[in-house]
Amino acid sequence: MPNAAPRPDAATLIALEERFGARNYAPLDVVLTRGEGVWVWDVEGHRYLDCLAAYSAVNQGHCHPRIMAALVEQARRLCLTGRAFRNDQLGPFYEEIASLTHSHRVLPMNSGAEAVESALKVARKWGYTHKRVPEDRAEIVVCADNFHGRTLSIVSFSTDDDSRRQFGPFTPGFRVVPYGDAAAMEAAIGPHTVAVLLEPIQGEAGVIIPPDGYLRDVRRLCDAHDVLMILDEIQTGLGRTGRLLAEEHEGVVADMTLVGKALSGGFYPVSAVLSNNAALGTLRPGEHGSTFGGNPLACAVARAALRVLVEEDMIGNADRVGRHLLGALRAANLPGVREVRGRGLMLAVELDPRLGGARRYTEALRHAGLLCKDTHVHTIRLSPPLVLTMAEADWIVERVGEVVRGLGK
Ligand SMILES: *Cc1c(COP(=O)(O)O)cnc(C)c1O
C-alpha cells in the first residue's frame, strides 16, 4: 500500500474553517470524519454517541448501508434531469410517500426552508382562489418561538432576535400568537387568514410540547374558519417522536405537512410538502419550481430512507427506547435539572438557569463521549438516531448523570 498523505490534524482543520468560512455557527471543536449508526469518530480517533443526529436528519443512523446502496446505484444511472422532463424515480417516490402519509399530492423540494416557503406560497394562492381574499391581503398565523428556517420570509415572522436583527425589511402578512394557546390563535384568525403554520412540538425552542388537545383544537379552528392547517414536521416527522408523523399523537391530519431532514437519512437535502388536493391542487405549471426538486437521485435516496424507517421498525424503536430513556433520565433525579421532557427520541434536559447555561455541559459531555447541542441557553437537547438500543440509552443516562452531577454542585 502506498503511504497515504498525512491527514491534517484537528487544530489545522478548525483554523481553516475560522479563516475562510462565514462564521454563522459556533460549533464544538470536534472534527468528525466517519459515522456508523449512532456512532461518529473524530479525526483523532475518538468515538462519540451522536445525540444530535444532525438535528434529526440522521434518524436512520449514519451511513445506513441500504440508503447508501440506493444512492450509489442511482448515482451511476442518472442524477439530475430538471423537471422539463420526467424521470423514472419521481412517480414511485410520490406514490410511496403519499400512501405512507395518506396524502393526496406531493411537492418535492430540497431544504426544509424551501418546503416551508413553498407551503406559504401555496396557502396564499389557495386563499386568493378558493377563499376570495382580496389580492395582497392574505394573512398567515404563526407561533412565538417558532423555528421554520432561515430565508427572509421565514425570519420575517421569527421571534428570535438573533435570527431577525439587521435583516429587514421583512415580508408582511404574518401574525404571531403564543404557542400552545388555541384561544389566542382563534382571536388572531380574521377574514383574510388563509393558514396557520406551527410545529407539533417546537424543536429549536427547546423541545416544547404543547398541552394535550392543542393540535386537535387548532384543527377544529381551521375547519370552522376555512383556514389551512400547515404542520412543520421537518424535525418531528419521520419517526422522531415514535410515530411516523407527530400529528398522529393527536389523530389530526393537516392540510399541508412539511417533511425534510430525515427524508434522505442524512445523505442529501430532500424535502417535501405533503398535501390534500385542495391546497396543492391550486398550483399551475410555471408558478413554482426548483432545479433540483424531485431529481432522480433525491427520489431514489428518499424512497430507500422511507423503506428503511418502516421495514426496520425504527419508528417503534424510537417509541420504546425513547420512553425508556425519558424514564431513566427522570429517575436519575439529577441535581440542577429542572425538567426532563420529550416524546419518542426527541428529548430535552432543562437545567436550572442559575447553573450558567448548557454550553458548559455540552462541552463536558463531549469529553465523556456524547455529542449534544445546547439550545435556548439552558437546555440540553437529546435526539440520537432512531436505531439507538436500550443498552446505548442506558449508556447515555450514565454519561449525562456523571457530567450533570459533576458540574451541578
Ligand atoms: C431544520 C428545520 C427547518 C429548516 O430546515 P433546513 O433544511 O435547515 O432549511 C424548518 N423547520 C423545522 C421545524 C426545522 O427543524
CSV table of C-alpha atoms and ligand atoms in Angstrom, one decimal:
chain,number,residue,atom,x,y,z
A,1,MET,CA,0.0,0.0,0.0
A,2,PRO,CA,1.4,3.4,-0.9
A,3,ASN,CA,1.7,5.8,2.1
A,4,ALA,CA,-1.3,8.0,2.5
A,5,ALA,CA,-0.6,11.7,2.6
A,6,PRO,CA,-0.6,12.9,6.2
A,7,ARG,CA,-4.0,14.0,7.3
A,8,PRO,CA,-4.4,17.5,8.7
A,9,ASP,CA,-5.0,17.5,12.4
A,10,ALA,CA,-8.0,18.9,14.2
A,11,ALA,CA,-6.3,22.2,15.0
A,12,THR,CA,-5.4,22.8,11.4
A,13,LEU,CA,-8.9,22.0,10.2
A,14,ILE,CA,-10.5,24.2,12.7
A,15,ALA,CA,-8.2,27.1,11.8
A,16,LEU,CA,-9.2,26.7,8.1
A,17,GLU,CA,-12.9,26.9,9.0
A,18,GLU,CA,-12.2,30.0,11.0
A,19,ARG,CA,-10.0,31.6,8.4
A,20,PHE,CA,-12.1,31.1,5.3
A,21,GLY,CA,-15.7,30.3,6.4
A,22,ALA,CA,-18.6,32.5,7.2
A,23,ARG,CA,-18.8,32.4,11.0
A,24,ASN,CA,-22.5,31.7,11.2
A,25,TYR,CA,-22.1,28.8,13.6
A,26,ALA,CA,-20.3,28.3,16.9
A,27,PRO,CA,-19.7,24.5,16.8
A,28,LEU,CA,-18.0,22.4,19.4
A,29,ASP,CA,-14.3,21.9,18.5
A,30,VAL,CA,-14.7,18.3,17.5
A,31,VAL,CA,-13.8,17.5,13.9
A,32,LEU,CA,-15.7,14.4,12.7
A,33,THR,CA,-14.6,12.2,9.9
A,34,ARG,CA,-16.7,9.0,10.0
A,35,GLY,CA,-20.0,7.7,11.2
A,36,GLU,CA,-21.9,4.4,11.5
A,37,GLY,CA,-25.3,4.0,13.1
A,38,VAL,CA,-25.4,6.1,16.3
A,39,TRP,CA,-21.7,6.5,16.5
A,40,VAL,CA,-19.3,9.1,15.0
A,41,TRP,CA,-15.5,9.3,15.1
A,42,ASP,CA,-13.3,12.4,15.1
A,43,VAL,CA,-10.0,12.9,13.2
A,44,GLU,CA,-8.1,11.9,16.4
A,45,GLY,CA,-9.9,8.5,16.5
A,46,HIS,CA,-12.2,9.3,19.5
A,47,ARG,CA,-15.6,7.8,19.3
A,48,TYR,CA,-18.9,9.6,20.3
A,49,LEU,CA,-22.5,8.7,20.5
A,50,ASP,CA,-24.2,11.3,18.3
A,51,CYS,CA,-27.1,12.8,20.4
A,52,LEU,CA,-28.0,15.4,17.8
A,53,ALA,CA,-28.2,13.3,14.7
A,54,ALA,CA,-27.8,16.5,12.6
A,55,TYR,CA,-31.0,18.0,14.1
A,56,SER,CA,-32.9,14.8,13.3
A,57,ALA,CA,-31.7,14.5,9.7
A,58,VAL,CA,-30.0,11.2,10.5
A,59,ASN,CA,-32.9,9.3,12.1
A,60,GLN,CA,-31.9,6.2,10.2
A,61,GLY,CA,-28.3,6.3,11.6
A,62,HIS,CA,-25.1,7.4,10.0
A,63,CYS,CA,-24.3,6.0,6.5
A,64,HIS,CA,-27.1,3.4,6.6
A,65,PRO,CA,-26.0,0.7,4.2
A,66,ARG,CA,-29.3,0.3,2.4
A,67,ILE,CA,-29.7,4.0,1.7
A,68,MET,CA,-26.1,4.3,0.7
A,69,ALA,CA,-26.6,1.4,-1.8
A,70,ALA,CA,-29.6,3.2,-3.3
A,71,LEU,CA,-27.6,6.4,-3.6
A,72,VAL,CA,-24.7,4.8,-5.3
A,73,GLU,CA,-26.8,2.7,-7.6
A,74,GLN,CA,-28.9,5.7,-8.7
A,75,ALA,CA,-25.8,8.0,-9.0
A,76,ARG,CA,-24.4,5.5,-11.5
A,77,ARG,CA,-27.6,5.7,-13.7
A,78,LEU,CA,-29.0,9.2,-13.6
A,79,CYS,CA,-28.8,12.2,-11.1
A,80,LEU,CA,-30.4,15.2,-12.5
A,81,THR,CA,-32.7,16.0,-15.4
A,82,GLY,CA,-34.6,19.1,-14.4
A,83,ARG,CA,-38.4,19.0,-14.3
A,84,ALA,CA,-38.6,19.9,-18.0
A,85,PHE,CA,-38.5,16.1,-18.5
A,86,ARG,CA,-39.9,13.2,-16.4
A,87,ASN,CA,-37.8,10.7,-14.6
A,88,ASP,CA,-38.5,7.1,-13.5
A,89,GLN,CA,-38.0,7.7,-9.8
A,90,LEU,CA,-40.4,10.6,-9.2
A,91,GLY,CA,-43.7,8.8,-9.8
A,92,PRO,CA,-42.8,5.9,-7.5
A,93,PHE,CA,-41.5,8.4,-4.8
A,94,TYR,CA,-44.8,10.3,-4.9
A,95,GLU,CA,-46.8,7.2,-4.7
A,96,GLU,CA,-44.8,5.7,-1.8
A,97,ILE,CA,-44.7,8.8,0.4
A,98,ALA,CA,-48.3,9.7,-0.4
A,99,SER,CA,-49.6,6.2,0.6
A,100,LEU,CA,-47.4,6.1,3.7
A,101,THR,CA,-48.7,9.5,4.9
A,102,HIS,CA,-52.2,9.4,3.5
A,103,SER,CA,-51.5,12.5,1.4
A,104,HIS,CA,-53.1,13.2,-2.0
A,105,ARG,CA,-50.3,15.2,-3.6
A,106,VAL,CA,-46.6,15.9,-3.0
A,107,LEU,CA,-44.4,18.8,-3.9
A,108,PRO,CA,-40.7,17.9,-3.8
A,109,MET,CA,-38.1,20.5,-2.8
A,110,ASN,CA,-34.6,20.3,-1.3
A,111,SER,CA,-34.1,22.1,2.1
A,112,GLY,CA,-36.6,22.4,4.9
A,113,ALA,CA,-36.8,26.2,4.5
A,114,GLU,CA,-37.8,25.7,0.8
A,115,ALA,CA,-40.7,23.3,1.9
A,116,VAL,CA,-41.9,26.0,4.3
A,117,GLU,CA,-41.6,28.8,1.7
A,118,SER,CA,-43.5,26.6,-0.8
A,119,ALA,CA,-46.3,25.9,1.7
A,120,LEU,CA,-46.7,29.6,2.4
A,121,LYS,CA,-46.9,30.4,-1.3
A,122,VAL,CA,-49.5,27.6,-1.8
A,123,ALA,CA,-51.5,28.8,1.1
A,124,ARG,CA,-51.7,32.4,-0.3
A,125,LYS,CA,-52.7,31.1,-3.7
A,126,TRP,CA,-55.4,28.9,-2.2
A,127,GLY,CA,-56.6,31.9,-0.2
A,128,TYR,CA,-57.0,34.1,-3.3
A,129,THR,CA,-58.5,31.4,-5.5
A,130,HIS,CA,-60.6,29.4,-3.1
A,131,LYS,CA,-61.4,31.9,-0.3
A,132,ARG,CA,-61.5,35.0,-2.5
A,133,VAL,CA,-59.3,37.0,-0.1
A,134,PRO,CA,-58.6,40.4,-1.7
A,135,GLU,CA,-55.3,40.4,-3.6
A,136,ASP,CA,-52.2,41.0,-1.4
A,137,ARG,CA,-54.2,40.9,1.9
A,138,ALA,CA,-53.7,37.2,2.8
A,139,GLU,CA,-52.6,36.6,6.4
A,140,ILE,CA,-50.9,33.6,8.0
A,141,VAL,CA,-50.9,33.0,11.7
A,142,VAL,CA,-47.7,31.6,13.2
A,143,CYS,CA,-46.5,30.9,16.8
A,144,ALA,CA,-44.0,32.6,19.0
A,145,ASP,CA,-40.6,30.9,19.4
A,146,ASN,CA,-41.1,29.1,16.1
A,147,PHE,CA,-38.3,27.7,14.0
A,148,HIS,CA,-39.1,27.2,10.4
A,149,GLY,CA,-35.8,28.0,8.7
A,150,ARG,CA,-33.6,30.9,7.6
A,151,THR,CA,-34.9,32.5,4.4
A,152,LEU,CA,-36.0,36.2,4.5
A,153,SER,CA,-39.8,35.5,4.6
A,154,ILE,CA,-39.4,32.9,7.3
A,155,VAL,CA,-37.2,35.0,9.6
A,156,SER,CA,-39.8,37.8,8.9
A,157,PHE,CA,-42.0,36.0,11.4
A,158,SER,CA,-39.4,34.7,13.8
A,159,THR,CA,-39.4,36.0,17.3
A,160,ASP,CA,-35.8,35.2,17.9
A,161,ASP,CA,-33.7,38.4,17.9
A,162,ASP,CA,-30.5,36.9,16.5
A,163,SER,CA,-32.4,35.5,13.5
A,164,ARG,CA,-34.0,38.8,12.6
A,165,ARG,CA,-31.9,41.7,13.8
A,166,GLN,CA,-30.5,43.8,10.8
A,167,PHE,CA,-32.1,41.5,8.2
A,168,GLY,CA,-35.1,43.7,7.5
A,169,PRO,CA,-37.2,44.9,5.7
A,170,PHE,CA,-39.4,41.9,6.3
A,171,THR,CA,-42.1,40.1,4.4
A,172,PRO,CA,-45.6,41.3,5.6
A,173,GLY,CA,-48.7,39.1,6.1
A,174,PHE,CA,-47.9,37.2,9.3
A,175,ARG,CA,-49.4,37.3,12.8
A,176,VAL,CA,-47.7,35.8,15.8
A,177,VAL,CA,-49.6,34.2,18.7
A,178,PRO,CA,-48.3,32.3,21.8
A,179,TYR,CA,-47.6,28.6,21.2
A,180,GLY,CA,-50.0,26.1,22.8
A,181,ASP,CA,-52.8,28.7,23.2
A,182,ALA,CA,-55.8,27.8,20.9
A,183,ALA,CA,-57.8,30.7,22.2
A,184,ALA,CA,-55.1,33.2,21.2
A,185,MET,CA,-55.0,31.6,17.8
A,186,GLU,CA,-58.7,31.9,17.3
A,187,ALA,CA,-58.6,35.6,18.3
A,188,ALA,CA,-55.9,36.1,15.6
A,189,ILE,CA,-57.9,34.5,12.8
A,190,GLY,CA,-59.7,37.1,10.7
A,191,PRO,CA,-61.5,37.2,7.3
A,192,HIS,CA,-58.1,37.4,5.4
A,193,THR,CA,-56.5,34.5,7.3
A,194,VAL,CA,-55.5,31.7,4.8
A,195,ALA,CA,-53.4,29.5,7.0
A,196,VAL,CA,-51.9,28.7,10.4
A,197,LEU,CA,-48.3,27.3,10.5
A,198,LEU,CA,-46.9,25.6,13.5
A,199,GLU,CA,-44.6,22.8,14.8
A,200,PRO,CA,-46.4,19.9,16.6
A,201,ILE,CA,-43.5,20.1,19.1
A,202,GLN,CA,-41.2,23.1,19.0
A,203,GLY,CA,-37.8,21.7,18.4
A,204,GLU,CA,-35.3,24.5,18.3
A,205,ALA,CA,-37.2,26.3,21.1
A,206,GLY,CA,-36.1,23.5,23.4
A,207,VAL,CA,-38.5,20.6,22.7
A,208,ILE,CA,-41.6,22.4,23.8
A,209,ILE,CA,-44.6,20.0,23.9
A,210,PRO,CA,-48.0,21.8,23.7
A,211,PRO,CA,-50.9,21.0,26.0
A,212,ASP,CA,-52.8,17.8,25.2
A,213,GLY,CA,-55.5,18.5,22.7
A,214,TYR,CA,-53.9,21.6,21.2
A,215,LEU,CA,-53.4,20.2,17.7
A,216,ARG,CA,-57.0,18.9,17.8
A,217,ASP,CA,-58.2,22.4,18.8
A,218,VAL,CA,-56.2,24.0,16.0
A,219,ARG,CA,-57.6,21.5,13.5
A,220,ARG,CA,-61.2,22.4,14.7
A,221,LEU,CA,-60.4,26.2,14.4
A,222,CYS,CA,-59.1,25.7,10.9
A,223,ASP,CA,-62.2,23.8,9.9
A,224,ALA,CA,-64.5,26.3,11.5
A,225,HIS,CA,-62.9,29.3,9.8
A,226,ASP,CA,-61.9,27.7,6.5
A,227,VAL,CA,-58.2,28.1,7.1
A,228,LEU,CA,-55.4,25.7,6.1
A,229,MET,CA,-53.5,23.9,8.8
A,230,ILE,CA,-49.9,23.7,8.0
A,231,LEU,CA,-47.7,21.5,10.2
A,232,ASP,CA,-44.0,21.8,10.0
A,233,GLU,CA,-42.8,18.2,10.7
A,234,ILE,CA,-39.4,18.8,9.3
A,235,GLN,CA,-37.9,17.9,12.8
A,236,THR,CA,-40.8,16.0,14.5
A,237,GLY,CA,-41.6,13.9,11.4
A,238,LEU,CA,-40.3,10.5,10.1
A,239,GLY,CA,-40.3,8.6,13.3
A,240,ARG,CA,-38.6,11.1,15.6
A,241,THR,CA,-41.4,11.2,18.2
A,242,GLY,CA,-42.2,7.5,18.0
A,243,ARG,CA,-44.9,7.9,15.2
A,244,LEU,CA,-44.3,8.4,11.5
A,245,LEU,CA,-45.7,11.9,11.9
A,246,ALA,CA,-46.1,13.7,15.3
A,247,GLU,CA,-49.7,14.7,14.3
A,248,GLU,CA,-50.7,11.1,14.8
A,249,HIS,CA,-50.3,11.5,18.6
A,250,GLU,CA,-53.5,13.6,18.4
A,251,GLY,CA,-55.1,11.9,15.5
A,252,VAL,CA,-55.2,15.1,13.3
A,253,VAL,CA,-54.5,15.4,9.6
A,254,ALA,CA,-53.0,18.7,8.5
A,255,ASP,CA,-53.9,20.3,5.1
A,256,MET,CA,-50.2,20.6,4.4
A,257,THR,CA,-47.5,18.7,6.3
A,258,LEU,CA,-43.8,19.6,5.7
A,259,VAL,CA,-41.1,17.0,5.9
A,260,GLY,CA,-37.4,17.3,5.2
A,261,LYS,CA,-34.3,16.4,7.2
A,262,ALA,CA,-34.6,12.6,7.7
A,263,LEU,CA,-36.4,12.2,4.3
A,264,SER,CA,-33.0,11.3,2.9
A,265,GLY,CA,-31.5,9.7,6.1
A,266,GLY,CA,-28.9,12.5,6.0
A,267,PHE,CA,-27.4,11.7,2.6
A,268,TYR,CA,-28.8,14.5,0.6
A,269,PRO,CA,-31.1,17.5,1.0
A,270,VAL,CA,-34.6,16.3,0.2
A,271,SER,CA,-37.8,18.0,1.5
A,272,ALA,CA,-41.5,17.8,0.5
A,273,VAL,CA,-44.9,19.4,1.0
A,274,LEU,CA,-47.5,16.7,1.6
A,275,SER,CA,-50.9,17.9,1.0
A,276,ASN,CA,-54.5,17.3,0.2
A,277,ASN,CA,-55.9,18.0,-3.2
A,278,ALA,CA,-57.4,21.4,-2.2
A,279,ALA,CA,-54.2,23.0,-1.2
A,280,LEU,CA,-51.5,21.7,-3.6
A,281,GLY,CA,-54.2,21.4,-6.4
A,282,THR,CA,-54.1,25.2,-6.8
A,283,LEU,CA,-50.6,25.3,-8.3
A,284,ARG,CA,-50.4,25.5,-12.1
A,285,PRO,CA,-47.3,25.0,-14.4
A,286,GLY,CA,-44.8,27.8,-14.2
A,287,GLU,CA,-46.0,29.1,-10.8
A,288,HIS,CA,-43.4,27.3,-8.6
A,289,GLY,CA,-40.4,25.1,-9.1
A,290,SER,CA,-36.9,24.0,-8.3
A,291,THR,CA,-34.0,22.8,-10.4
A,292,PHE,CA,-33.1,20.0,-8.0
A,293,GLY,CA,-36.5,19.4,-6.5
A,294,GLY,CA,-37.7,15.9,-7.5
A,295,ASN,CA,-34.5,14.9,-9.1
A,296,PRO,CA,-34.0,11.1,-9.6
A,297,LEU,CA,-31.1,10.9,-7.1
A,298,ALA,CA,-33.1,12.6,-4.4
A,299,CYS,CA,-36.1,10.4,-5.1
A,300,ALA,CA,-34.2,7.2,-5.0
A,301,VAL,CA,-32.5,8.2,-1.8
A,302,ALA,CA,-35.8,9.3,-0.2
A,303,ARG,CA,-37.5,6.0,-1.2
A,304,ALA,CA,-34.8,4.0,0.4
A,305,ALA,CA,-34.8,6.2,3.5
A,306,LEU,CA,-38.5,5.7,4.0
A,307,ARG,CA,-38.3,2.0,3.4
A,308,VAL,CA,-35.6,1.6,6.0
A,309,LEU,CA,-37.6,3.6,8.6
A,310,VAL,CA,-40.6,1.4,8.2
A,311,GLU,CA,-39.1,-2.0,7.4
A,312,GLU,CA,-36.5,-1.8,10.2
A,313,ASP,CA,-39.1,-0.7,12.7
A,314,MET,CA,-37.2,2.4,13.6
A,315,ILE,CA,-40.4,4.2,14.5
A,316,GLY,CA,-41.4,1.6,17.0
A,317,ASN,CA,-37.9,1.6,18.4
A,318,ALA,CA,-38.0,5.4,18.8
A,319,ASP,CA,-41.2,4.9,20.9
A,320,ARG,CA,-39.9,2.1,23.1
A,321,VAL,CA,-36.3,3.3,23.6
A,322,GLY,CA,-37.5,6.9,23.9
A,323,ARG,CA,-39.8,6.0,26.8
A,324,HIS,CA,-37.1,4.1,28.5
A,325,LEU,CA,-34.6,7.0,28.1
A,326,LEU,CA,-37.1,9.6,29.3
A,327,GLY,CA,-38.0,7.4,32.4
A,328,ALA,CA,-34.4,6.7,33.2
A,329,LEU,CA,-33.3,10.3,33.0
A,330,ARG,CA,-36.2,11.3,35.2
A,331,ALA,CA,-35.5,8.6,37.7
A,332,ALA,CA,-31.8,9.6,37.9
A,333,ASN,CA,-33.1,12.7,39.7
A,334,LEU,CA,-30.1,14.8,38.7
A,335,PRO,CA,-29.1,17.9,40.7
A,336,GLY,CA,-29.8,21.2,38.9
A,337,VAL,CA,-32.1,19.6,36.4
A,338,ARG,CA,-35.4,21.4,36.3
A,339,GLU,CA,-37.2,19.1,33.9
A,340,VAL,CA,-36.7,16.2,31.6
A,341,ARG,CA,-39.3,16.2,28.8
A,342,GLY,CA,-39.7,14.5,25.5
A,343,ARG,CA,-41.6,12.3,23.1
A,344,GLY,CA,-40.1,9.4,21.3
A,345,LEU,CA,-36.4,10.1,20.9
A,346,MET,CA,-36.9,13.9,20.9
A,347,LEU,CA,-35.8,14.8,24.5
A,348,ALA,CA,-34.6,17.8,26.4
A,349,VAL,CA,-32.9,18.2,29.8
A,350,GLU,CA,-33.6,21.7,31.1
A,351,LEU,CA,-31.1,23.0,33.6
A,352,ASP,CA,-31.6,25.4,36.4
A,353,PRO,CA,-30.8,28.8,35.0
A,354,ARG,CA,-28.5,29.5,38.0
A,355,LEU,CA,-26.1,26.9,36.6
A,356,GLY,CA,-24.9,29.4,34.0
A,357,GLY,CA,-26.1,27.8,30.7
A,358,ALA,CA,-25.9,24.4,29.0
A,359,ARG,CA,-22.9,25.1,26.8
A,360,ARG,CA,-20.5,24.1,29.7
A,361,TYR,CA,-22.4,20.8,29.9
A,362,THR,CA,-22.3,20.0,26.2
A,363,GLU,CA,-18.5,20.7,26.3
A,364,ALA,CA,-18.2,18.3,29.2
A,365,LEU,CA,-20.4,15.7,27.6
A,366,ARG,CA,-18.3,15.8,24.5
A,367,HIS,CA,-15.3,14.8,26.7
A,368,ALA,CA,-17.4,12.0,28.1
A,369,GLY,CA,-18.2,10.7,24.6
A,370,LEU,CA,-21.6,12.2,23.9
A,371,LEU,CA,-22.2,14.9,21.3
A,372,CYS,CA,-25.2,17.1,22.2
A,373,LYS,CA,-26.4,20.6,21.3
A,374,ASP,CA,-27.3,23.2,23.9
A,375,THR,CA,-30.4,25.1,22.9
A,376,HIS,CA,-32.0,28.2,24.2
A,377,VAL,CA,-29.2,28.7,26.7
A,378,HIS,CA,-30.3,26.3,29.5
A,379,THR,CA,-31.5,23.2,27.7
A,380,ILE,CA,-29.6,20.1,26.5
A,381,ARG,CA,-31.3,18.5,23.6
A,382,LEU,CA,-31.0,14.8,23.1
A,383,SER,CA,-32.1,13.4,19.7
A,384,PRO,CA,-30.0,10.4,18.8
A,385,PRO,CA,-30.6,8.3,15.7
A,386,LEU,CA,-33.7,6.1,16.0
A,387,VAL,CA,-31.6,2.9,15.8
A,388,LEU,CA,-30.4,3.5,19.4
A,389,THR,CA,-30.6,0.4,21.5
A,390,MET,CA,-31.7,0.1,25.1
A,391,ALA,CA,-28.1,-0.5,26.2
A,392,GLU,CA,-27.0,2.6,24.4
A,393,ALA,CA,-29.8,4.6,26.0
A,394,ASP,CA,-28.5,3.4,29.4
A,395,TRP,CA,-25.0,4.4,28.4
A,396,ILE,CA,-26.4,8.0,27.6
A,397,VAL,CA,-28.0,8.1,31.0
A,398,GLU,CA,-24.8,7.2,32.8
A,399,ARG,CA,-22.7,9.8,30.9
A,400,VAL,CA,-25.3,12.5,31.4
A,401,GLY,CA,-25.5,11.6,35.1
A,402,GLU,CA,-21.7,11.8,35.6
A,403,VAL,CA,-21.5,15.1,33.8
A,404,VAL,CA,-24.5,16.8,35.4
A,405,ARG,CA,-23.6,15.5,38.9
A,406,GLY,CA,-20.0,16.7,38.4
A,407,LEU,CA,-21.0,20.2,37.2
A,408,GLY,CA,-24.2,20.7,39.1
A,409,LYS,CA,-22.6,21.0,42.6
B,1,LIG,C1,-34.5,22.3,10.5
B,1,LIG,C2,-35.9,22.9,10.4
B,1,LIG,C3,-36.3,23.7,9.3
B,1,LIG,C4,-35.4,24.1,8.2
B,1,LIG,O1,-34.8,23.1,7.5
B,1,LIG,P1,-33.5,23.4,6.6
B,1,LIG,O2,-33.2,22.2,5.9
B,1,LIG,O3,-32.3,23.8,7.6
B,1,LIG,O4,-33.8,24.6,5.7
B,1,LIG,C5,-37.6,24.1,9.3
B,1,LIG,N1,-38.5,23.7,10.3
B,1,LIG,C6,-38.1,23.0,11.3
B,1,LIG,C7,-39.1,22.6,12.4
B,1,LIG,C8,-36.8,22.5,11.4
B,1,LIG,O5,-36.4,21.8,12.5
